[in-house]
């Protein structure tokens, strides 16, 4: 089946989504990221990989981890980097995202890393660009955050091994509005996760087919029983104003991950969170900073994963 993110020979052209990506391609990217881990943290040995290439981070929404790690990843591969600042750009005068992209492309940008509030916005920009320009989706609406999905799979694999069929994974919190959850679900299915549980209040669970073949519950204590990994999600606080959550205190009582609750999971279960965390809302300080947390490992893996993706799209 043809896909806008693949070349006709099946190689990756853009990274727009993990949906439809097979296990072999996912594992190839994870293996490349694993081998790049030392260089992702320091060192000069990869600085010729993207020499002469230009990578632009084009973020229409805020970011700490994704934008910074893409910048570092591109620099550690030797690319020129352009950090486009939407707030001080002509976007504020009404220039469209497509015109913005095309003007930057005309300056010699080879690869755009794009975050946008609208579902499908990154794919639309890719469709409007020249054939040689590459796009990486850094989060579009509530649809996709593919590099977050990859770094989550790498973090799981490092701690739990490569046979996902033995694993029970829980995704908990504001699933409905989460592009991270959707990318994680695509990857977990492709990699053959044994059981995927999803938990949250009914108002924050999607009913659009996203959760097909998952075990879905609103009972957080039951959901935690015997799991190998808990993937917590950020409560998107604007949902308070929409009336989808009665209060932050009530949310923490029903869906906050505390040390007492975590004891229901396997004793060696890991705790993940994509960040930014709402401490005291979906996760307690003691869990976020505790021995089972791999949250900062996820962040480190983000640099390696982003190096691997840019290398796959741009090198050679
Ligand atoms: N996980 C993540 O996307 O974080 P940022 O919004 O800080 O990039």
mmCIF file of C-alpha atoms and ligand atoms in Angstrom:
data_model
loop_
_atom_site.group_PDB
_atom_site.id
_atom_site.type_symbol
_atom_site.label_atom_id
_atom_site.label_comp_id
_atom_site.label_asym_id
_atom_site.label_seq_id
_atom_site.Cartn_x
_atom_site.Cartn_y
_atom_site.Cartn_z
ATOM 1 C CA UNK A 1 0.000 0.000 0.000
ATOM 2 C CA UNK A 2 1.485 3.404 -0.913
ATOM 3 C CA UNK A 3 2.023 5.885 1.911
ATOM 4 C CA UNK A 4 3.012 9.553 1.724
ATOM 5 C CA UNK A 5 5.776 8.904 4.251
ATOM 6 C CA UNK A 6 7.457 6.119 2.262
ATOM 7 C CA UNK A 7 9.516 6.056 -0.928
ATOM 8 C CA UNK A 8 8.275 3.635 -3.589
ATOM 9 C CA UNK A 9 10.932 1.117 -2.434
ATOM 10 C CA UNK A 10 9.557 1.202 1.145
ATOM 11 C CA UNK A 11 12.262 3.383 2.718
ATOM 12 C CA UNK A 12 11.196 6.201 5.004
ATOM 13 C CA UNK A 13 10.774 9.554 3.239
ATOM 14 C CA UNK A 14 9.050 11.551 5.997
ATOM 15 C CA UNK A 15 8.099 10.553 9.542
ATOM 16 C CA UNK A 16 4.469 11.627 9.901
ATOM 17 C CA UNK A 17 2.934 8.772 11.894
ATOM 18 C CA UNK A 18 3.668 5.359 13.378
ATOM 19 C CA UNK A 19 0.308 4.090 12.111
ATOM 20 C CA UNK A 20 0.890 1.315 9.622
ATOM 21 C CA UNK A 21 4.613 1.062 10.347
ATOM 22 C CA UNK A 22 5.627 -2.578 10.604
ATOM 23 C CA UNK A 23 7.694 -4.163 13.371
ATOM 24 C CA UNK A 24 10.786 -4.493 11.173
ATOM 25 C CA UNK A 25 10.912 -0.775 10.405
ATOM 26 C CA UNK A 26 10.222 0.142 14.036
ATOM 27 C CA UNK A 27 12.945 -2.208 15.279
ATOM 28 C CA UNK A 28 15.370 -0.839 12.682
ATOM 29 C CA UNK A 29 14.873 2.698 13.996
ATOM 30 C CA UNK A 30 15.142 1.517 17.620
ATOM 31 C CA UNK A 31 18.355 -0.415 16.862
ATOM 32 C CA UNK A 32 19.854 2.650 15.170
ATOM 33 C CA UNK A 33 18.880 4.826 18.144
ATOM 34 C CA UNK A 34 20.359 2.329 20.591
ATOM 35 C CA UNK A 35 23.671 2.357 18.764
ATOM 36 C CA UNK A 36 23.648 6.181 18.725
ATOM 37 C CA UNK A 37 23.049 6.511 22.498
ATOM 38 C CA UNK A 38 26.695 7.274 23.368
ATOM 39 C CA UNK A 39 26.975 9.917 20.633
ATOM 40 C CA UNK A 40 23.575 11.348 21.572
ATOM 41 C CA UNK A 41 24.936 12.298 24.982
ATOM 42 C CA UNK A 42 28.331 13.648 23.886
ATOM 43 C CA UNK A 43 31.112 13.282 21.400
ATOM 44 C CA UNK A 44 32.098 14.345 17.932
ATOM 45 C CA UNK A 45 32.180 11.070 16.015
ATOM 46 C CA UNK A 46 28.864 11.567 14.171
ATOM 47 C CA UNK A 47 29.415 15.207 13.209
ATOM 48 C CA UNK A 48 29.925 14.442 9.525
ATOM 49 C CA UNK A 49 26.687 12.444 9.041
ATOM 50 C CA UNK A 50 24.533 15.471 8.137
ATOM 51 C CA UNK A 51 27.286 17.948 7.300
ATOM 52 C CA UNK A 52 25.956 20.383 4.691
ATOM 53 C CA UNK A 53 22.306 19.669 5.552
ATOM 54 C CA UNK A 54 19.967 22.176 7.207
ATOM 55 C CA UNK A 55 17.288 21.214 9.720
ATOM 56 C CA UNK A 56 14.611 23.720 10.800
ATOM 57 C CA UNK A 57 12.474 23.312 13.919
ATOM 58 C CA UNK A 58 9.160 24.946 13.051
ATOM 59 C CA UNK A 59 6.987 24.846 16.170
ATOM 60 C CA UNK A 60 3.576 26.509 16.217
ATOM 61 C CA UNK A 61 3.002 25.174 19.760
ATOM 62 C CA UNK A 62 5.276 25.320 22.837
ATOM 63 C CA UNK A 63 7.814 22.604 23.594
ATOM 64 C CA UNK A 64 10.747 21.946 25.891
ATOM 65 C CA UNK A 65 11.831 18.340 25.286
ATOM 66 C CA UNK A 66 10.984 17.784 21.628
ATOM 67 C CA UNK A 67 12.344 21.004 20.195
ATOM 68 C CA UNK A 68 15.515 20.977 22.323
ATOM 69 C CA UNK A 69 16.299 17.342 21.612
ATOM 70 C CA UNK A 70 15.797 17.775 17.868
ATOM 71 C CA UNK A 71 18.154 20.759 17.947
ATOM 72 C CA UNK A 72 20.781 18.780 19.850
ATOM 73 C CA UNK A 73 20.304 15.707 17.666
ATOM 74 C CA UNK A 74 20.756 17.717 14.467
ATOM 75 C CA UNK A 75 23.863 19.452 15.835
ATOM 76 C CA UNK A 76 25.383 16.157 16.987
ATOM 77 C CA UNK A 77 24.947 14.852 13.431
ATOM 78 C CA UNK A 78 26.672 17.960 12.065
ATOM 79 C CA UNK A 79 23.661 19.661 10.437
ATOM 80 C CA UNK A 80 23.115 23.419 10.326
ATOM 81 C CA UNK A 81 20.107 24.205 12.498
ATOM 82 C CA UNK A 82 17.486 26.911 12.302
ATOM 83 C CA UNK A 83 15.206 27.416 15.290
ATOM 84 C CA UNK A 84 12.201 29.251 13.841
ATOM 85 C CA UNK A 85 10.512 31.477 16.408
ATOM 86 C CA UNK A 86 6.828 31.728 15.571
ATOM 87 C CA UNK A 87 6.159 34.467 18.155
ATOM 88 C CA UNK A 88 8.604 36.935 16.558
ATOM 89 C CA UNK A 89 7.990 35.848 12.963
ATOM 90 C CA UNK A 90 5.667 37.119 10.256
ATOM 91 C CA UNK A 91 3.189 34.426 11.333
ATOM 92 C CA UNK A 92 1.972 37.135 13.717
ATOM 93 C CA UNK A 93 1.145 39.259 10.640
ATOM 94 C CA UNK A 94 -1.027 36.480 9.262
ATOM 95 C CA UNK A 95 1.421 34.569 7.056
ATOM 96 C CA UNK A 96 0.179 31.010 6.635
ATOM 97 C CA UNK A 97 2.135 27.977 7.788
ATOM 98 C CA UNK A 98 2.449 26.862 4.139
ATOM 99 C CA UNK A 99 3.912 30.208 3.033
ATOM 100 C CA UNK A 100 6.226 30.209 6.036
ATOM 101 C CA UNK A 101 7.486 26.728 5.189
ATOM 102 C CA UNK A 102 7.948 27.528 1.490
ATOM 103 C CA UNK A 103 9.961 30.676 2.269
ATOM 104 C CA UNK A 104 12.252 28.767 4.624
ATOM 105 C CA UNK A 105 12.543 25.967 2.066
ATOM 106 C CA UNK A 106 13.658 28.592 -0.468
ATOM 107 C CA UNK A 107 16.557 29.410 1.887
ATOM 108 C CA UNK A 108 17.849 25.846 1.616
ATOM 109 C CA UNK A 109 16.181 23.993 4.503
ATOM 110 C CA UNK A 110 16.378 20.234 3.826
ATOM 111 C CA UNK A 111 14.275 18.999 6.737
ATOM 112 C CA UNK A 112 11.453 20.533 8.749
ATOM 113 C CA UNK A 113 10.583 19.334 12.232
ATOM 114 C CA UNK A 114 7.055 20.633 12.724
ATOM 115 C CA UNK A 115 4.648 20.900 15.655
ATOM 116 C CA UNK A 116 1.172 22.249 14.967
ATOM 117 C CA UNK A 117 -2.151 22.370 16.801
ATOM 118 C CA UNK A 118 -4.162 20.943 13.887
ATOM 119 C CA UNK A 119 -4.531 17.247 13.082
ATOM 120 C CA UNK A 120 -2.904 16.531 9.726
ATOM 121 C CA UNK A 121 -1.091 19.882 9.493
ATOM 122 C CA UNK A 122 2.379 18.344 9.101
ATOM 123 C CA UNK A 123 1.253 15.962 6.361
ATOM 124 C CA UNK A 124 -0.346 18.915 4.558
ATOM 125 C CA UNK A 125 2.926 20.880 4.689
ATOM 126 C CA UNK A 126 4.835 17.842 3.414
ATOM 127 C CA UNK A 127 2.437 17.541 0.495
ATOM 128 C CA UNK A 128 3.052 21.197 -0.392
ATOM 129 C CA UNK A 129 6.861 21.027 -0.333
ATOM 130 C CA UNK A 130 9.451 20.067 -2.932
ATOM 131 C CA UNK A 131 10.215 16.397 -3.530
ATOM 132 C CA UNK A 132 13.609 16.562 -1.799
ATOM 133 C CA UNK A 133 12.399 18.223 1.404
ATOM 134 C CA UNK A 134 11.857 15.958 4.415
ATOM 135 C CA UNK A 135 9.307 16.364 7.235
ATOM 136 C CA UNK A 136 9.213 15.016 10.768
ATOM 137 C CA UNK A 137 6.015 15.325 12.754
ATOM 138 C CA UNK A 138 6.833 16.695 16.224
ATOM 139 C CA UNK A 139 3.163 16.571 17.242
ATOM 140 C CA UNK A 140 -0.005 17.466 15.310
ATOM 141 C CA UNK A 141 -3.238 18.124 17.186
ATOM 142 C CA UNK A 142 -4.257 15.009 19.054
ATOM 143 C CA UNK A 143 -3.196 12.701 16.196
ATOM 144 C CA UNK A 144 0.480 11.813 16.211
ATOM 145 C CA UNK A 145 3.757 12.293 18.043
ATOM 146 C CA UNK A 146 5.813 9.589 16.342
ATOM 147 C CA UNK A 147 9.252 10.326 17.801
ATOM 148 C CA UNK A 148 7.717 10.274 21.303
ATOM 149 C CA UNK A 149 6.249 6.867 20.440
ATOM 150 C CA UNK A 150 9.672 5.648 19.322
ATOM 151 C CA UNK A 151 11.512 6.922 22.387
ATOM 152 C CA UNK A 152 8.865 5.335 24.600
ATOM 153 C CA UNK A 153 9.372 1.974 22.844
ATOM 154 C CA UNK A 154 13.147 2.296 23.219
ATOM 155 C CA UNK A 155 12.774 3.019 26.940
ATOM 156 C CA UNK A 156 10.461 0.018 27.363
ATOM 157 C CA UNK A 157 12.784 -2.256 25.413
ATOM 158 C CA UNK A 158 15.839 -1.219 27.437
ATOM 159 C CA UNK A 159 14.137 -2.080 30.733
ATOM 160 C CA UNK A 160 11.874 -4.969 29.734
ATOM 161 C CA UNK A 161 13.583 -6.639 26.772
ATOM 162 C CA UNK A 162 12.554 -6.960 23.157
ATOM 163 C CA UNK A 163 9.768 -9.543 23.561
ATOM 164 C CA UNK A 164 6.760 -7.277 24.069
ATOM 165 C CA UNK A 165 4.377 -10.244 23.921
ATOM 166 C CA UNK A 166 5.224 -10.960 27.576
ATOM 167 C CA UNK A 167 4.303 -7.457 28.702
ATOM 168 C CA UNK A 168 1.209 -5.902 30.218
ATOM 169 C CA UNK A 169 1.285 -2.164 29.581
ATOM 170 C CA UNK A 170 -1.057 0.416 31.108
ATOM 171 C CA UNK A 171 -1.685 3.815 29.504
ATOM 172 C CA UNK A 172 -3.461 6.072 32.005
ATOM 173 C CA UNK A 173 -4.931 9.547 32.134
ATOM 174 C CA UNK A 174 -6.159 11.967 29.486
ATOM 175 C CA UNK A 175 -6.093 9.541 26.570
ATOM 176 C CA UNK A 176 -8.731 11.360 24.558
ATOM 177 C CA UNK A 177 -6.585 14.429 23.852
ATOM 178 C CA UNK A 178 -3.226 12.657 23.717
ATOM 179 C CA UNK A 179 -1.202 12.355 20.512
ATOM 180 C CA UNK A 180 1.410 10.526 22.601
ATOM 181 C CA UNK A 181 -1.099 7.804 23.508
ATOM 182 C CA UNK A 182 -2.097 7.342 19.865
ATOM 183 C CA UNK A 183 1.514 6.971 18.704
ATOM 184 C CA UNK A 184 2.285 4.614 21.604
ATOM 185 C CA UNK A 185 -0.748 2.489 20.736
ATOM 186 C CA UNK A 186 0.320 2.174 17.072
ATOM 187 C CA UNK A 187 3.815 1.102 18.117
ATOM 188 C CA UNK A 188 2.728 -1.260 20.907
ATOM 189 C CA UNK A 189 0.342 -3.064 18.560
ATOM 190 C CA UNK A 190 2.978 -3.380 15.825
ATOM 191 C CA UNK A 191 5.532 -4.720 18.314
ATOM 192 C CA UNK A 192 3.043 -7.274 19.626
ATOM 193 C CA UNK A 193 2.437 -6.093 23.201
ATOM 194 C CA UNK A 194 0.815 -8.889 25.208
ATOM 195 C CA UNK A 195 -1.899 -6.749 26.808
ATOM 196 C CA UNK A 196 -2.587 -3.034 26.465
ATOM 197 C CA UNK A 197 -4.732 -1.593 29.239
ATOM 198 C CA UNK A 198 -6.140 1.920 29.060
ATOM 199 C CA UNK A 199 -7.575 3.763 32.050
ATOM 200 C CA UNK A 200 -9.055 7.193 32.671
ATOM 201 C CA UNK A 201 -12.352 8.892 33.477
ATOM 202 C CA UNK A 202 -15.046 8.289 30.859
ATOM 203 C CA UNK A 203 -14.864 11.959 29.823
ATOM 204 C CA UNK A 204 -11.183 11.511 28.848
ATOM 205 C CA UNK A 205 -11.442 8.203 26.951
ATOM 206 C CA UNK A 206 -11.885 8.363 23.173
ATOM 207 C CA UNK A 207 -14.798 6.505 21.592
ATOM 208 C CA UNK A 208 -13.559 6.747 18.005
ATOM 209 C CA UNK A 209 -11.936 3.321 17.634
ATOM 210 C CA UNK A 210 -8.575 4.440 19.056
ATOM 211 C CA UNK A 211 -8.905 1.892 21.867
ATOM 212 C CA UNK A 212 -9.888 -1.128 19.776
ATOM 213 C CA UNK A 213 -8.382 -4.333 21.188
ATOM 214 C CA UNK A 214 -7.344 -2.576 24.443
ATOM 215 C CA UNK A 215 -8.646 -3.531 27.891
ATOM 216 C CA UNK A 216 -10.452 -0.336 28.928
ATOM 217 C CA UNK A 217 -11.437 0.547 32.498
ATOM 218 C CA UNK A 218 -12.168 3.573 34.653
ATOM 219 C CA UNK A 219 -10.866 1.799 37.780
ATOM 220 C CA UNK A 220 -7.238 2.866 38.172
ATOM 221 C CA UNK A 221 -6.475 0.446 41.016
ATOM 222 C CA UNK A 222 -7.714 -2.547 39.014
ATOM 223 C CA UNK A 223 -5.887 -1.335 35.916
ATOM 224 C CA UNK A 224 -2.563 -1.296 37.762
ATOM 225 C CA UNK A 225 -2.774 -4.919 38.953
ATOM 226 C CA UNK A 226 0.283 -6.848 37.736
ATOM 227 C CA UNK A 227 1.390 -4.487 34.957
ATOM 228 C CA UNK A 228 5.003 -4.264 33.745
ATOM 229 C CA UNK A 229 4.882 -0.603 32.794
ATOM 230 C CA UNK A 230 2.656 2.388 33.518
ATOM 231 C CA UNK A 231 2.610 5.116 30.895
ATOM 232 C CA UNK A 232 1.108 8.165 32.588
ATOM 233 C CA UNK A 233 -0.316 11.005 30.497
ATOM 234 C CA UNK A 234 -0.490 14.712 31.198
ATOM 235 C CA UNK A 235 -3.909 16.011 32.178
ATOM 236 C CA UNK A 236 -4.388 18.818 29.675
ATOM 237 C CA UNK A 237 -5.503 21.447 32.180
ATOM 238 C CA UNK A 238 -7.641 23.293 29.676
ATOM 239 C CA UNK A 239 -9.977 20.284 30.006
ATOM 240 C CA UNK A 240 -10.906 21.623 33.428
ATOM 241 C CA UNK A 241 -12.510 24.613 31.734
ATOM 242 C CA UNK A 242 -14.413 22.297 29.407
ATOM 243 C CA UNK A 243 -15.898 20.619 32.494
ATOM 244 C CA UNK A 244 -14.394 17.227 31.623
ATOM 245 C CA UNK A 245 -12.766 16.930 35.055
ATOM 246 C CA UNK A 246 -14.574 18.011 38.260
ATOM 247 C CA UNK A 247 -11.445 19.288 40.089
ATOM 248 C CA UNK A 248 -7.686 18.689 40.180
ATOM 249 C CA UNK A 249 -7.985 17.309 43.731
ATOM 250 C CA UNK A 250 -10.636 14.809 42.677
ATOM 251 C CA UNK A 251 -8.579 13.833 39.641
ATOM 252 C CA UNK A 252 -5.524 13.144 41.805
ATOM 253 C CA UNK A 253 -7.626 11.108 44.221
ATOM 254 C CA UNK A 254 -9.052 8.918 41.434
ATOM 255 C CA UNK A 255 -6.259 8.885 38.827
ATOM 256 C CA UNK A 256 -3.077 10.180 40.489
ATOM 257 C CA UNK A 257 -0.214 7.686 40.633
ATOM 258 C CA UNK A 258 1.053 7.424 44.219
ATOM 259 C CA UNK A 259 3.550 4.964 45.773
ATOM 260 C CA UNK A 260 0.639 3.131 47.453
ATOM 261 C CA UNK A 261 -1.141 2.645 44.130
ATOM 262 C CA UNK A 262 2.044 1.686 42.314
ATOM 263 C CA UNK A 263 2.427 -1.284 44.670
ATOM 264 C CA UNK A 264 -0.385 -2.969 42.724
ATOM 265 C CA UNK A 265 1.875 -3.188 39.657
ATOM 266 C CA UNK A 266 4.715 -5.725 39.420
ATOM 267 C CA UNK A 267 7.499 -4.946 41.870
ATOM 268 C CA UNK A 268 9.857 -4.167 38.964
ATOM 269 C CA UNK A 269 7.290 -2.178 36.963
ATOM 270 C CA UNK A 270 8.551 1.010 35.354
ATOM 271 C CA UNK A 271 6.796 4.379 35.366
ATOM 272 C CA UNK A 272 6.865 6.540 32.247
ATOM 273 C CA UNK A 273 5.586 10.031 31.460
ATOM 274 C CA UNK A 274 6.176 12.048 28.273
ATOM 275 C CA UNK A 275 6.332 15.373 30.110
ATOM 276 C CA UNK A 276 5.548 18.033 30.980
ATOM 277 C CA UNK A 277 4.285 16.558 34.261
ATOM 278 C CA UNK A 278 1.556 18.023 36.416
ATOM 279 C CA UNK A 279 2.978 16.998 39.775
ATOM 280 C CA UNK A 280 0.245 16.358 42.306
ATOM 281 C CA UNK A 281 -2.355 16.011 39.540
ATOM 282 C CA UNK A 282 -1.602 12.823 37.552
ATOM 283 C CA UNK A 283 1.567 11.795 39.393
ATOM 284 C CA UNK A 284 2.993 12.317 42.889
ATOM 285 C CA UNK A 285 6.498 13.661 43.472
ATOM 286 C CA UNK A 286 7.443 10.394 45.184
ATOM 287 C CA UNK A 287 6.642 8.367 42.053
ATOM 288 C CA UNK A 288 7.965 10.887 39.527
ATOM 289 C CA UNK A 289 11.330 11.020 41.320
ATOM 290 C CA UNK A 290 11.248 7.473 42.668
ATOM 291 C CA UNK A 291 13.267 4.359 41.844
ATOM 292 C CA UNK A 292 10.766 2.988 39.311
ATOM 293 C CA UNK A 293 10.623 6.182 37.267
ATOM 294 C CA UNK A 294 12.374 6.114 33.876
ATOM 295 C CA UNK A 295 11.089 9.573 32.937
ATOM 296 C CA UNK A 296 14.505 11.170 32.487
ATOM 297 C CA UNK A 297 15.776 8.095 30.594
ATOM 298 C CA UNK A 298 12.933 8.750 28.154
ATOM 299 C CA UNK A 299 14.247 12.276 27.677
ATOM 300 C CA UNK A 300 17.798 11.037 27.026
ATOM 301 C CA UNK A 301 16.483 8.445 24.589
ATOM 302 C CA UNK A 302 14.713 11.259 22.757
ATOM 303 C CA UNK A 303 18.013 12.655 21.496
ATOM 304 C CA UNK A 304 19.170 9.252 20.200
ATOM 305 C CA UNK A 305 15.817 8.487 18.564
ATOM 306 C CA UNK A 306 15.764 11.856 16.822
ATOM 307 C CA UNK A 307 19.317 11.350 15.572
ATOM 308 C CA UNK A 308 18.281 7.959 14.187
ATOM 309 C CA UNK A 309 15.217 9.375 12.437
ATOM 310 C CA UNK A 310 17.085 12.278 10.837
ATOM 311 C CA UNK A 311 19.858 9.928 9.762
ATOM 312 C CA UNK A 312 17.289 7.621 8.136
ATOM 313 C CA UNK A 313 15.650 10.500 6.253
ATOM 314 C CA UNK A 314 18.660 12.585 5.289
ATOM 315 C CA UNK A 315 21.936 10.662 5.292
ATOM 316 C CA UNK A 316 23.227 9.117 2.091
HETATM 317 N N1 LIG B 1 6.914 15.115 25.411
HETATM 318 C C1 LIG B 1 6.859 16.302 24.779
HETATM 319 O O1 LIG B 1 6.412 16.391 23.642
HETATM 320 O O2 LIG B 1 7.306 17.361 25.518
HETATM 321 P P1 LIG B 1 7.398 18.843 24.969
HETATM 322 O O3 LIG B 1 5.987 19.343 24.748
HETATM 323 O O4 LIG B 1 8.127 19.622 26.015
HETATM 324 O O5 LIG B 1 8.146 18.816 23.665
#
